């Protein structure tokens, strides 16, 4: 057990377990995510990473165990309530509307927390205020030059940046990123990795990521899963030298 204060950990799972008709996909996973860090979940294909993510964000109900967020038990809390409390999964709420502009996508995301929803007849002062904040968020993710472009016209990497901007519109304390670099070329990977690093300055990031170079460069702590269980945990330098991790990835180094 760590001697750190419980307040140091924004997210914690205790004995998290998920069975599907007798198959145990996640088994007794106890995870502690330290506040204001980047924490990565890695492991070979079938290790249970996405299932853990789905359990934490309540897209799946656990068969056993508990999830605590800021010291509160959220095991039975709905995904929407968890998002309102400040833990938001990118691409969970932030689906991009392809035939709206980049600015309009972020403005719609900004309307959700304040209950404005799709009331396009709101006073112009409110829409202008939303526009100003939307432009700030686009600048944060390097998309200010594309504000008037249709989302469908964006290259893949910039579309992922837009998805992150719409997630940021909900002002999350914890951002959960599920394979943020999937399908990207080197240039996009470098851009989005730099963005995640910058955004982590005042919030916590928990991510599932297959690209081990990204994990090595970004993560403060890495949890390695294998067959639904935690194999080991620590900084990249230590886990990369662990013979059990090398064996888990043998012949599957990009998983």
PDB file of C-alpha atoms in Angstrom:
ATOM      1  CA  UNK A   1       0.000   0.000   0.000  1.00  0.00           C
ATOM      2  CA  UNK A   2       1.174   3.530  -0.783  1.00  0.00           C
ATOM      3  CA  UNK A   3       1.687   5.971   2.095  1.00  0.00           C
ATOM      4  CA  UNK A   4       0.314   8.832  -0.034  1.00  0.00           C
ATOM      5  CA  UNK A   5      -2.823  10.637   1.101  1.00  0.00           C
ATOM      6  CA  UNK A   6      -6.077   9.366  -0.363  1.00  0.00           C
ATOM      7  CA  UNK A   7      -6.583  12.921  -1.666  1.00  0.00           C
ATOM      8  CA  UNK A   8      -3.611  12.363  -4.005  1.00  0.00           C
ATOM      9  CA  UNK A   9      -5.703   9.897  -6.005  1.00  0.00           C
ATOM     10  CA  UNK A  10      -8.568  11.274  -8.065  1.00  0.00           C
ATOM     11  CA  UNK A  11      -9.711   7.868  -9.323  1.00  0.00           C
ATOM     12  CA  UNK A  12      -9.466   4.472  -7.678  1.00  0.00           C
ATOM     13  CA  UNK A  13     -10.850   1.027  -8.425  1.00  0.00           C
ATOM     14  CA  UNK A  14     -10.975  -1.723  -5.808  1.00  0.00           C
ATOM     15  CA  UNK A  15     -11.253  -5.356  -6.893  1.00  0.00           C
ATOM     16  CA  UNK A  16     -12.890  -4.395 -10.181  1.00  0.00           C
ATOM     17  CA  UNK A  17     -14.164  -7.539 -11.912  1.00  0.00           C
ATOM     18  CA  UNK A  18     -16.263  -8.225 -15.010  1.00  0.00           C
ATOM     19  CA  UNK A  19     -17.511 -11.602 -16.184  1.00  0.00           C
ATOM     20  CA  UNK A  20     -19.326 -12.345 -19.430  1.00  0.00           C
ATOM     21  CA  UNK A  21     -21.225 -15.645 -19.240  1.00  0.00           C
ATOM     22  CA  UNK A  22     -18.467 -17.297 -17.245  1.00  0.00           C
ATOM     23  CA  UNK A  23     -15.536 -15.633 -19.050  1.00  0.00           C
ATOM     24  CA  UNK A  24     -13.669 -13.303 -16.683  1.00  0.00           C
ATOM     25  CA  UNK A  25     -12.579 -10.335 -18.820  1.00  0.00           C
ATOM     26  CA  UNK A  26     -11.360  -8.206 -15.911  1.00  0.00           C
ATOM     27  CA  UNK A  27     -10.262  -9.823 -12.670  1.00  0.00           C
ATOM     28  CA  UNK A  28      -9.720  -8.007  -9.370  1.00  0.00           C
ATOM     29  CA  UNK A  29      -8.207  -4.829 -10.858  1.00  0.00           C
ATOM     30  CA  UNK A  30      -7.256  -2.295  -8.194  1.00  0.00           C
ATOM     31  CA  UNK A  31      -6.065   0.870  -9.873  1.00  0.00           C
ATOM     32  CA  UNK A  32      -5.006   4.200  -8.371  1.00  0.00           C
ATOM     33  CA  UNK A  33      -4.741   7.240 -10.630  1.00  0.00           C
ATOM     34  CA  UNK A  34      -2.837  10.125  -9.085  1.00  0.00           C
ATOM     35  CA  UNK A  35      -4.264  13.604  -9.499  1.00  0.00           C
ATOM     36  CA  UNK A  36      -2.812  15.807 -12.305  1.00  0.00           C
ATOM     37  CA  UNK A  37      -0.843  13.018 -13.964  1.00  0.00           C
ATOM     38  CA  UNK A  38      -1.003  11.105 -17.255  1.00  0.00           C
ATOM     39  CA  UNK A  39      -1.709   7.449 -16.479  1.00  0.00           C
ATOM     40  CA  UNK A  40      -1.631   4.871 -19.282  1.00  0.00           C
ATOM     41  CA  UNK A  41      -3.279   1.461 -19.496  1.00  0.00           C
ATOM     42  CA  UNK A  42      -1.380  -0.860 -21.822  1.00  0.00           C
ATOM     43  CA  UNK A  43      -1.263  -4.551 -22.594  1.00  0.00           C
ATOM     44  CA  UNK A  44      -1.442  -7.032 -25.466  1.00  0.00           C
ATOM     45  CA  UNK A  45      -4.681  -7.539 -27.378  1.00  0.00           C
ATOM     46  CA  UNK A  46      -7.335  -9.116 -25.189  1.00  0.00           C
ATOM     47  CA  UNK A  47      -5.724  -7.860 -21.980  1.00  0.00           C
ATOM     48  CA  UNK A  48      -8.926  -6.148 -20.825  1.00  0.00           C
ATOM     49  CA  UNK A  49      -7.928  -2.490 -21.303  1.00  0.00           C
ATOM     50  CA  UNK A  50     -11.096  -1.355 -23.057  1.00  0.00           C
ATOM     51  CA  UNK A  51     -13.277  -3.344 -20.655  1.00  0.00           C
ATOM     52  CA  UNK A  52     -11.647  -1.546 -17.712  1.00  0.00           C
ATOM     53  CA  UNK A  53     -12.323   1.771 -19.461  1.00  0.00           C
ATOM     54  CA  UNK A  54     -15.947   0.795 -20.067  1.00  0.00           C
ATOM     55  CA  UNK A  55     -16.345  -0.182 -16.409  1.00  0.00           C
ATOM     56  CA  UNK A  56     -14.845   3.075 -15.123  1.00  0.00           C
ATOM     57  CA  UNK A  57     -17.070   5.178 -17.377  1.00  0.00           C
ATOM     58  CA  UNK A  58     -20.076   2.971 -16.568  1.00  0.00           C
ATOM     59  CA  UNK A  59     -20.750   1.768 -20.099  1.00  0.00           C
ATOM     60  CA  UNK A  60     -20.527  -1.626 -18.412  1.00  0.00           C
ATOM     61  CA  UNK A  61     -21.646  -2.578 -14.916  1.00  0.00           C
ATOM     62  CA  UNK A  62     -18.997  -4.407 -12.859  1.00  0.00           C
ATOM     63  CA  UNK A  63     -19.680  -7.939 -11.651  1.00  0.00           C
ATOM     64  CA  UNK A  64     -17.757  -7.101  -8.478  1.00  0.00           C
ATOM     65  CA  UNK A  65     -15.637  -4.348  -7.003  1.00  0.00           C
ATOM     66  CA  UNK A  66     -15.949  -0.607  -6.505  1.00  0.00           C
ATOM     67  CA  UNK A  67     -14.993   2.616  -8.301  1.00  0.00           C
ATOM     68  CA  UNK A  68     -14.192   5.787  -6.354  1.00  0.00           C
ATOM     69  CA  UNK A  69     -13.905   9.262  -7.847  1.00  0.00           C
ATOM     70  CA  UNK A  70     -12.698  12.063  -5.582  1.00  0.00           C
ATOM     71  CA  UNK A  71     -13.391   9.775  -2.649  1.00  0.00           C
ATOM     72  CA  UNK A  72     -17.012   9.123  -3.659  1.00  0.00           C
ATOM     73  CA  UNK A  73     -18.262   5.667  -4.580  1.00  0.00           C
ATOM     74  CA  UNK A  74     -19.548   5.974  -8.166  1.00  0.00           C
ATOM     75  CA  UNK A  75     -19.963   2.241  -8.812  1.00  0.00           C
ATOM     76  CA  UNK A  76     -23.706   2.610  -9.454  1.00  0.00           C
ATOM     77  CA  UNK A  77     -23.625   6.104 -10.947  1.00  0.00           C
ATOM     78  CA  UNK A  78     -24.817   6.671 -14.530  1.00  0.00           C
ATOM     79  CA  UNK A  79     -22.388   7.733 -17.292  1.00  0.00           C
ATOM     80  CA  UNK A  80     -24.132  11.116 -17.603  1.00  0.00           C
ATOM     81  CA  UNK A  81     -23.870  11.810 -13.862  1.00  0.00           C
ATOM     82  CA  UNK A  82     -20.188  10.856 -13.872  1.00  0.00           C
ATOM     83  CA  UNK A  83     -19.580  13.292 -16.732  1.00  0.00           C
ATOM     84  CA  UNK A  84     -21.393  16.030 -14.808  1.00  0.00           C
ATOM     85  CA  UNK A  85     -19.118  15.375 -11.838  1.00  0.00           C
ATOM     86  CA  UNK A  86     -16.086  16.068 -14.042  1.00  0.00           C
ATOM     87  CA  UNK A  87     -14.882  12.717 -15.379  1.00  0.00           C
ATOM     88  CA  UNK A  88     -15.390  12.704 -19.144  1.00  0.00           C
ATOM     89  CA  UNK A  89     -14.478  10.123 -21.735  1.00  0.00           C
ATOM     90  CA  UNK A  90     -13.435  11.642 -25.020  1.00  0.00           C
ATOM     91  CA  UNK A  91     -15.641  10.444 -27.877  1.00  0.00           C
ATOM     92  CA  UNK A  92     -18.260   9.465 -25.243  1.00  0.00           C
ATOM     93  CA  UNK A  93     -20.195  12.724 -25.320  1.00  0.00           C
ATOM     94  CA  UNK A  94     -18.161  14.548 -27.928  1.00  0.00           C
ATOM     95  CA  UNK A  95     -19.268  12.939 -31.165  1.00  0.00           C
ATOM     96  CA  UNK A  96     -18.487  15.295 -34.021  1.00  0.00           C
ATOM     97  CA  UNK A  97     -21.308  16.526 -36.260  1.00  0.00           C
ATOM     98  CA  UNK A  98     -19.706  16.163 -39.703  1.00  0.00           C
ATOM     99  CA  UNK A  99     -21.812  18.716 -41.578  1.00  0.00           C
ATOM    100  CA  UNK A 100     -21.539  21.500 -39.027  1.00  0.00           C
ATOM    101  CA  UNK A 101     -18.542  23.798 -38.857  1.00  0.00           C
ATOM    102  CA  UNK A 102     -15.712  23.225 -36.440  1.00  0.00           C
ATOM    103  CA  UNK A 103     -16.854  26.254 -34.419  1.00  0.00           C
ATOM    104  CA  UNK A 104     -20.476  25.035 -34.338  1.00  0.00           C
ATOM    105  CA  UNK A 105     -19.365  21.622 -33.052  1.00  0.00           C
ATOM    106  CA  UNK A 106     -17.576  23.170 -30.084  1.00  0.00           C
ATOM    107  CA  UNK A 107     -20.410  25.623 -29.449  1.00  0.00           C
ATOM    108  CA  UNK A 108     -22.916  22.744 -29.208  1.00  0.00           C
ATOM    109  CA  UNK A 109     -20.632  20.994 -26.717  1.00  0.00           C
ATOM    110  CA  UNK A 110     -20.433  24.200 -24.675  1.00  0.00           C
ATOM    111  CA  UNK A 111     -24.231  24.397 -24.512  1.00  0.00           C
ATOM    112  CA  UNK A 112     -24.622  21.020 -22.825  1.00  0.00           C
ATOM    113  CA  UNK A 113     -23.335  21.860 -19.316  1.00  0.00           C
ATOM    114  CA  UNK A 114     -25.386  25.077 -19.033  1.00  0.00           C
ATOM    115  CA  UNK A 115     -28.583  23.492 -20.302  1.00  0.00           C
ATOM    116  CA  UNK A 116     -28.886  25.728 -23.355  1.00  0.00           C
ATOM    117  CA  UNK A 117     -29.097  22.625 -25.548  1.00  0.00           C
ATOM    118  CA  UNK A 118     -30.135  23.363 -29.132  1.00  0.00           C
ATOM    119  CA  UNK A 119     -32.017  26.582 -28.424  1.00  0.00           C
ATOM    120  CA  UNK A 120     -30.776  28.436 -31.471  1.00  0.00           C
ATOM    121  CA  UNK A 121     -33.168  31.293 -30.692  1.00  0.00           C
ATOM    122  CA  UNK A 122     -31.253  32.283 -27.538  1.00  0.00           C
ATOM    123  CA  UNK A 123     -30.264  35.961 -27.302  1.00  0.00           C
ATOM    124  CA  UNK A 124     -27.346  36.908 -29.504  1.00  0.00           C
ATOM    125  CA  UNK A 125     -25.274  37.917 -26.449  1.00  0.00           C
ATOM    126  CA  UNK A 126     -25.344  34.320 -25.198  1.00  0.00           C
ATOM    127  CA  UNK A 127     -24.348  32.911 -28.598  1.00  0.00           C
ATOM    128  CA  UNK A 128     -21.536  35.460 -28.873  1.00  0.00           C
ATOM    129  CA  UNK A 129     -20.257  34.436 -25.454  1.00  0.00           C
ATOM    130  CA  UNK A 130     -20.317  30.794 -26.546  1.00  0.00           C
ATOM    131  CA  UNK A 131     -18.484  31.740 -29.752  1.00  0.00           C
ATOM    132  CA  UNK A 132     -15.733  33.491 -27.789  1.00  0.00           C
ATOM    133  CA  UNK A 133     -15.204  30.464 -25.533  1.00  0.00           C
ATOM    134  CA  UNK A 134     -15.386  28.075 -28.507  1.00  0.00           C
ATOM    135  CA  UNK A 135     -12.655  30.040 -30.274  1.00  0.00           C
ATOM    136  CA  UNK A 136     -10.491  29.864 -27.147  1.00  0.00           C
ATOM    137  CA  UNK A 137     -10.880  26.086 -27.080  1.00  0.00           C
ATOM    138  CA  UNK A 138     -10.071  25.818 -30.783  1.00  0.00           C
ATOM    139  CA  UNK A 139      -6.922  27.832 -30.152  1.00  0.00           C
ATOM    140  CA  UNK A 140      -6.022  25.445 -27.307  1.00  0.00           C
ATOM    141  CA  UNK A 141      -6.070  22.504 -29.733  1.00  0.00           C
ATOM    142  CA  UNK A 142      -4.565  24.361 -32.701  1.00  0.00           C
ATOM    143  CA  UNK A 143      -7.739  24.528 -34.797  1.00  0.00           C
ATOM    144  CA  UNK A 144      -8.456  28.255 -34.724  1.00  0.00           C
ATOM    145  CA  UNK A 145      -7.620  28.488 -38.454  1.00  0.00           C
ATOM    146  CA  UNK A 146     -10.322  25.885 -39.245  1.00  0.00           C
ATOM    147  CA  UNK A 147     -13.208  27.432 -37.268  1.00  0.00           C
ATOM    148  CA  UNK A 148     -15.328  27.985 -40.387  1.00  0.00           C
ATOM    149  CA  UNK A 149     -14.536  24.645 -42.053  1.00  0.00           C
ATOM    150  CA  UNK A 150     -16.990  21.772 -42.030  1.00  0.00           C
ATOM    151  CA  UNK A 151     -15.897  19.040 -39.617  1.00  0.00           C
ATOM    152  CA  UNK A 152     -16.177  16.446 -42.403  1.00  0.00           C
ATOM    153  CA  UNK A 153     -13.429  18.284 -44.321  1.00  0.00           C
ATOM    154  CA  UNK A 154     -10.842  17.936 -41.551  1.00  0.00           C
ATOM    155  CA  UNK A 155      -7.972  15.461 -41.928  1.00  0.00           C
ATOM    156  CA  UNK A 156      -8.133  12.566 -39.470  1.00  0.00           C
ATOM    157  CA  UNK A 157      -5.652  13.923 -36.920  1.00  0.00           C
ATOM    158  CA  UNK A 158      -7.337  17.316 -36.785  1.00  0.00           C
ATOM    159  CA  UNK A 159     -10.723  15.635 -36.367  1.00  0.00           C
ATOM    160  CA  UNK A 160      -9.378  13.923 -33.249  1.00  0.00           C
ATOM    161  CA  UNK A 161      -8.180  17.334 -32.024  1.00  0.00           C
ATOM    162  CA  UNK A 162     -11.729  18.638 -32.553  1.00  0.00           C
ATOM    163  CA  UNK A 163     -13.091  15.723 -30.521  1.00  0.00           C
ATOM    164  CA  UNK A 164     -10.695  16.678 -27.713  1.00  0.00           C
ATOM    165  CA  UNK A 165     -11.852  20.315 -27.963  1.00  0.00           C
ATOM    166  CA  UNK A 166     -15.487  19.255 -27.579  1.00  0.00           C
ATOM    167  CA  UNK A 167     -14.496  17.162 -24.554  1.00  0.00           C
ATOM    168  CA  UNK A 168     -12.686  20.157 -23.064  1.00  0.00           C
ATOM    169  CA  UNK A 169     -15.889  22.178 -23.511  1.00  0.00           C
ATOM    170  CA  UNK A 170     -17.298  20.176 -20.579  1.00  0.00           C
ATOM    171  CA  UNK A 171     -14.354  21.403 -18.435  1.00  0.00           C
ATOM    172  CA  UNK A 172     -13.401  17.917 -17.216  1.00  0.00           C
ATOM    173  CA  UNK A 173     -11.244  17.293 -14.180  1.00  0.00           C
ATOM    174  CA  UNK A 174     -10.389  13.831 -15.516  1.00  0.00           C
ATOM    175  CA  UNK A 175     -10.153  13.066 -19.243  1.00  0.00           C
ATOM    176  CA  UNK A 176     -10.304   9.449 -20.353  1.00  0.00           C
ATOM    177  CA  UNK A 177      -8.806   8.985 -23.805  1.00  0.00           C
ATOM    178  CA  UNK A 178      -9.417   5.681 -25.574  1.00  0.00           C
ATOM    179  CA  UNK A 179      -6.618   5.127 -28.107  1.00  0.00           C
ATOM    180  CA  UNK A 180      -6.273   8.804 -29.037  1.00  0.00           C
ATOM    181  CA  UNK A 181      -3.541   8.056 -31.609  1.00  0.00           C
ATOM    182  CA  UNK A 182      -5.335   5.216 -33.417  1.00  0.00           C
ATOM    183  CA  UNK A 183      -5.044   5.463 -37.194  1.00  0.00           C
ATOM    184  CA  UNK A 184      -2.754   8.495 -37.178  1.00  0.00           C
ATOM    185  CA  UNK A 185       0.408   9.201 -39.141  1.00  0.00           C
ATOM    186  CA  UNK A 186       3.604  10.355 -37.419  1.00  0.00           C
ATOM    187  CA  UNK A 187       2.924  14.078 -37.838  1.00  0.00           C
ATOM    188  CA  UNK A 188      -0.576  13.833 -36.360  1.00  0.00           C
ATOM    189  CA  UNK A 189       0.695  11.646 -33.509  1.00  0.00           C
ATOM    190  CA  UNK A 190       3.300  14.241 -32.559  1.00  0.00           C
ATOM    191  CA  UNK A 191       0.723  17.049 -32.704  1.00  0.00           C
ATOM    192  CA  UNK A 192      -1.908  15.271 -30.606  1.00  0.00           C
ATOM    193  CA  UNK A 193       0.681  13.962 -28.122  1.00  0.00           C
ATOM    194  CA  UNK A 194       1.916  17.521 -27.570  1.00  0.00           C
ATOM    195  CA  UNK A 195      -1.698  18.625 -27.113  1.00  0.00           C
ATOM    196  CA  UNK A 196      -2.373  15.932 -24.479  1.00  0.00           C
ATOM    197  CA  UNK A 197       0.823  16.888 -22.647  1.00  0.00           C
ATOM    198  CA  UNK A 198      -0.217  20.541 -22.595  1.00  0.00           C
ATOM    199  CA  UNK A 199      -3.762  19.757 -21.437  1.00  0.00           C
ATOM    200  CA  UNK A 200      -2.493  17.598 -18.571  1.00  0.00           C
ATOM    201  CA  UNK A 201      -1.002  20.634 -16.823  1.00  0.00           C
ATOM    202  CA  UNK A 202      -4.182  21.201 -14.801  1.00  0.00           C
ATOM    203  CA  UNK A 203      -6.164  17.967 -15.160  1.00  0.00           C
ATOM    204  CA  UNK A 204      -5.742  14.207 -14.960  1.00  0.00           C
ATOM    205  CA  UNK A 205      -5.531  12.038 -18.079  1.00  0.00           C
ATOM    206  CA  UNK A 206      -6.183   8.298 -18.114  1.00  0.00           C
ATOM    207  CA  UNK A 207      -5.587   6.762 -21.511  1.00  0.00           C
ATOM    208  CA  UNK A 208      -5.577   3.432 -23.295  1.00  0.00           C
ATOM    209  CA  UNK A 209      -2.910   3.621 -25.979  1.00  0.00           C
ATOM    210  CA  UNK A 210      -1.284   1.052 -28.259  1.00  0.00           C
ATOM    211  CA  UNK A 211       1.618   3.247 -29.391  1.00  0.00           C
ATOM    212  CA  UNK A 212       4.372   2.481 -26.877  1.00  0.00           C
ATOM    213  CA  UNK A 213       6.518   5.417 -28.028  1.00  0.00           C
ATOM    214  CA  UNK A 214       3.656   7.752 -27.105  1.00  0.00           C
ATOM    215  CA  UNK A 215       3.203   5.969 -23.770  1.00  0.00           C
ATOM    216  CA  UNK A 216       6.921   6.271 -23.012  1.00  0.00           C
ATOM    217  CA  UNK A 217       7.008   9.991 -23.792  1.00  0.00           C
ATOM    218  CA  UNK A 218       3.760  11.044 -22.113  1.00  0.00           C
ATOM    219  CA  UNK A 219       3.010   8.833 -19.135  1.00  0.00           C
ATOM    220  CA  UNK A 220       3.823   9.500 -15.508  1.00  0.00           C
ATOM    221  CA  UNK A 221       2.599   6.021 -14.572  1.00  0.00           C
ATOM    222  CA  UNK A 222       1.800   2.923 -16.635  1.00  0.00           C
ATOM    223  CA  UNK A 223      -0.385  -0.019 -15.648  1.00  0.00           C
ATOM    224  CA  UNK A 224       0.204  -3.182 -17.677  1.00  0.00           C
ATOM    225  CA  UNK A 225      -2.752  -5.539 -18.015  1.00  0.00           C
ATOM    226  CA  UNK A 226      -2.590  -9.178 -19.095  1.00  0.00           C
ATOM    227  CA  UNK A 227      -5.562 -11.549 -19.282  1.00  0.00           C
ATOM    228  CA  UNK A 228      -7.698  -9.098 -17.347  1.00  0.00           C
ATOM    229  CA  UNK A 229      -5.309  -8.684 -14.426  1.00  0.00           C
ATOM    230  CA  UNK A 230      -2.662  -6.125 -13.481  1.00  0.00           C
ATOM    231  CA  UNK A 231       0.722  -7.557 -14.419  1.00  0.00           C
ATOM    232  CA  UNK A 232       2.821  -4.666 -13.142  1.00  0.00           C
ATOM    233  CA  UNK A 233       2.791  -0.905 -12.744  1.00  0.00           C
ATOM    234  CA  UNK A 234       5.297   1.935 -12.679  1.00  0.00           C
ATOM    235  CA  UNK A 235       7.307   4.283 -14.866  1.00  0.00           C
ATOM    236  CA  UNK A 236       8.149   3.262 -18.429  1.00  0.00           C
ATOM    237  CA  UNK A 237      11.837   2.701 -17.711  1.00  0.00           C
ATOM    238  CA  UNK A 238      11.030   0.090 -15.078  1.00  0.00           C
ATOM    239  CA  UNK A 239       8.201  -1.754 -16.824  1.00  0.00           C
ATOM    240  CA  UNK A 240      10.026  -1.892 -20.162  1.00  0.00           C
ATOM    241  CA  UNK A 241      12.803  -3.889 -18.471  1.00  0.00           C
ATOM    242  CA  UNK A 242      10.387  -6.251 -16.729  1.00  0.00           C
ATOM    243  CA  UNK A 243      10.774  -9.734 -18.263  1.00  0.00           C
ATOM    244  CA  UNK A 244       7.062 -10.462 -17.675  1.00  0.00           C
ATOM    245  CA  UNK A 245       6.116  -7.426 -19.776  1.00  0.00           C
ATOM    246  CA  UNK A 246       8.527  -8.445 -22.526  1.00  0.00           C
ATOM    247  CA  UNK A 247       7.010 -11.921 -22.523  1.00  0.00           C
ATOM    248  CA  UNK A 248       3.444 -10.536 -22.619  1.00  0.00           C
ATOM    249  CA  UNK A 249       4.300  -8.468 -25.676  1.00  0.00           C
ATOM    250  CA  UNK A 250       6.420 -11.110 -27.433  1.00  0.00           C
ATOM    251  CA  UNK A 251       5.218 -11.291 -31.024  1.00  0.00           C
ATOM    252  CA  UNK A 252       2.649  -8.621 -30.229  1.00  0.00           C
ATOM    253  CA  UNK A 253       4.777  -5.562 -29.570  1.00  0.00           C
ATOM    254  CA  UNK A 254       2.348  -3.110 -31.136  1.00  0.00           C
ATOM    255  CA  UNK A 255      -0.735  -4.287 -29.211  1.00  0.00           C
TER     256      UNK A 255
END
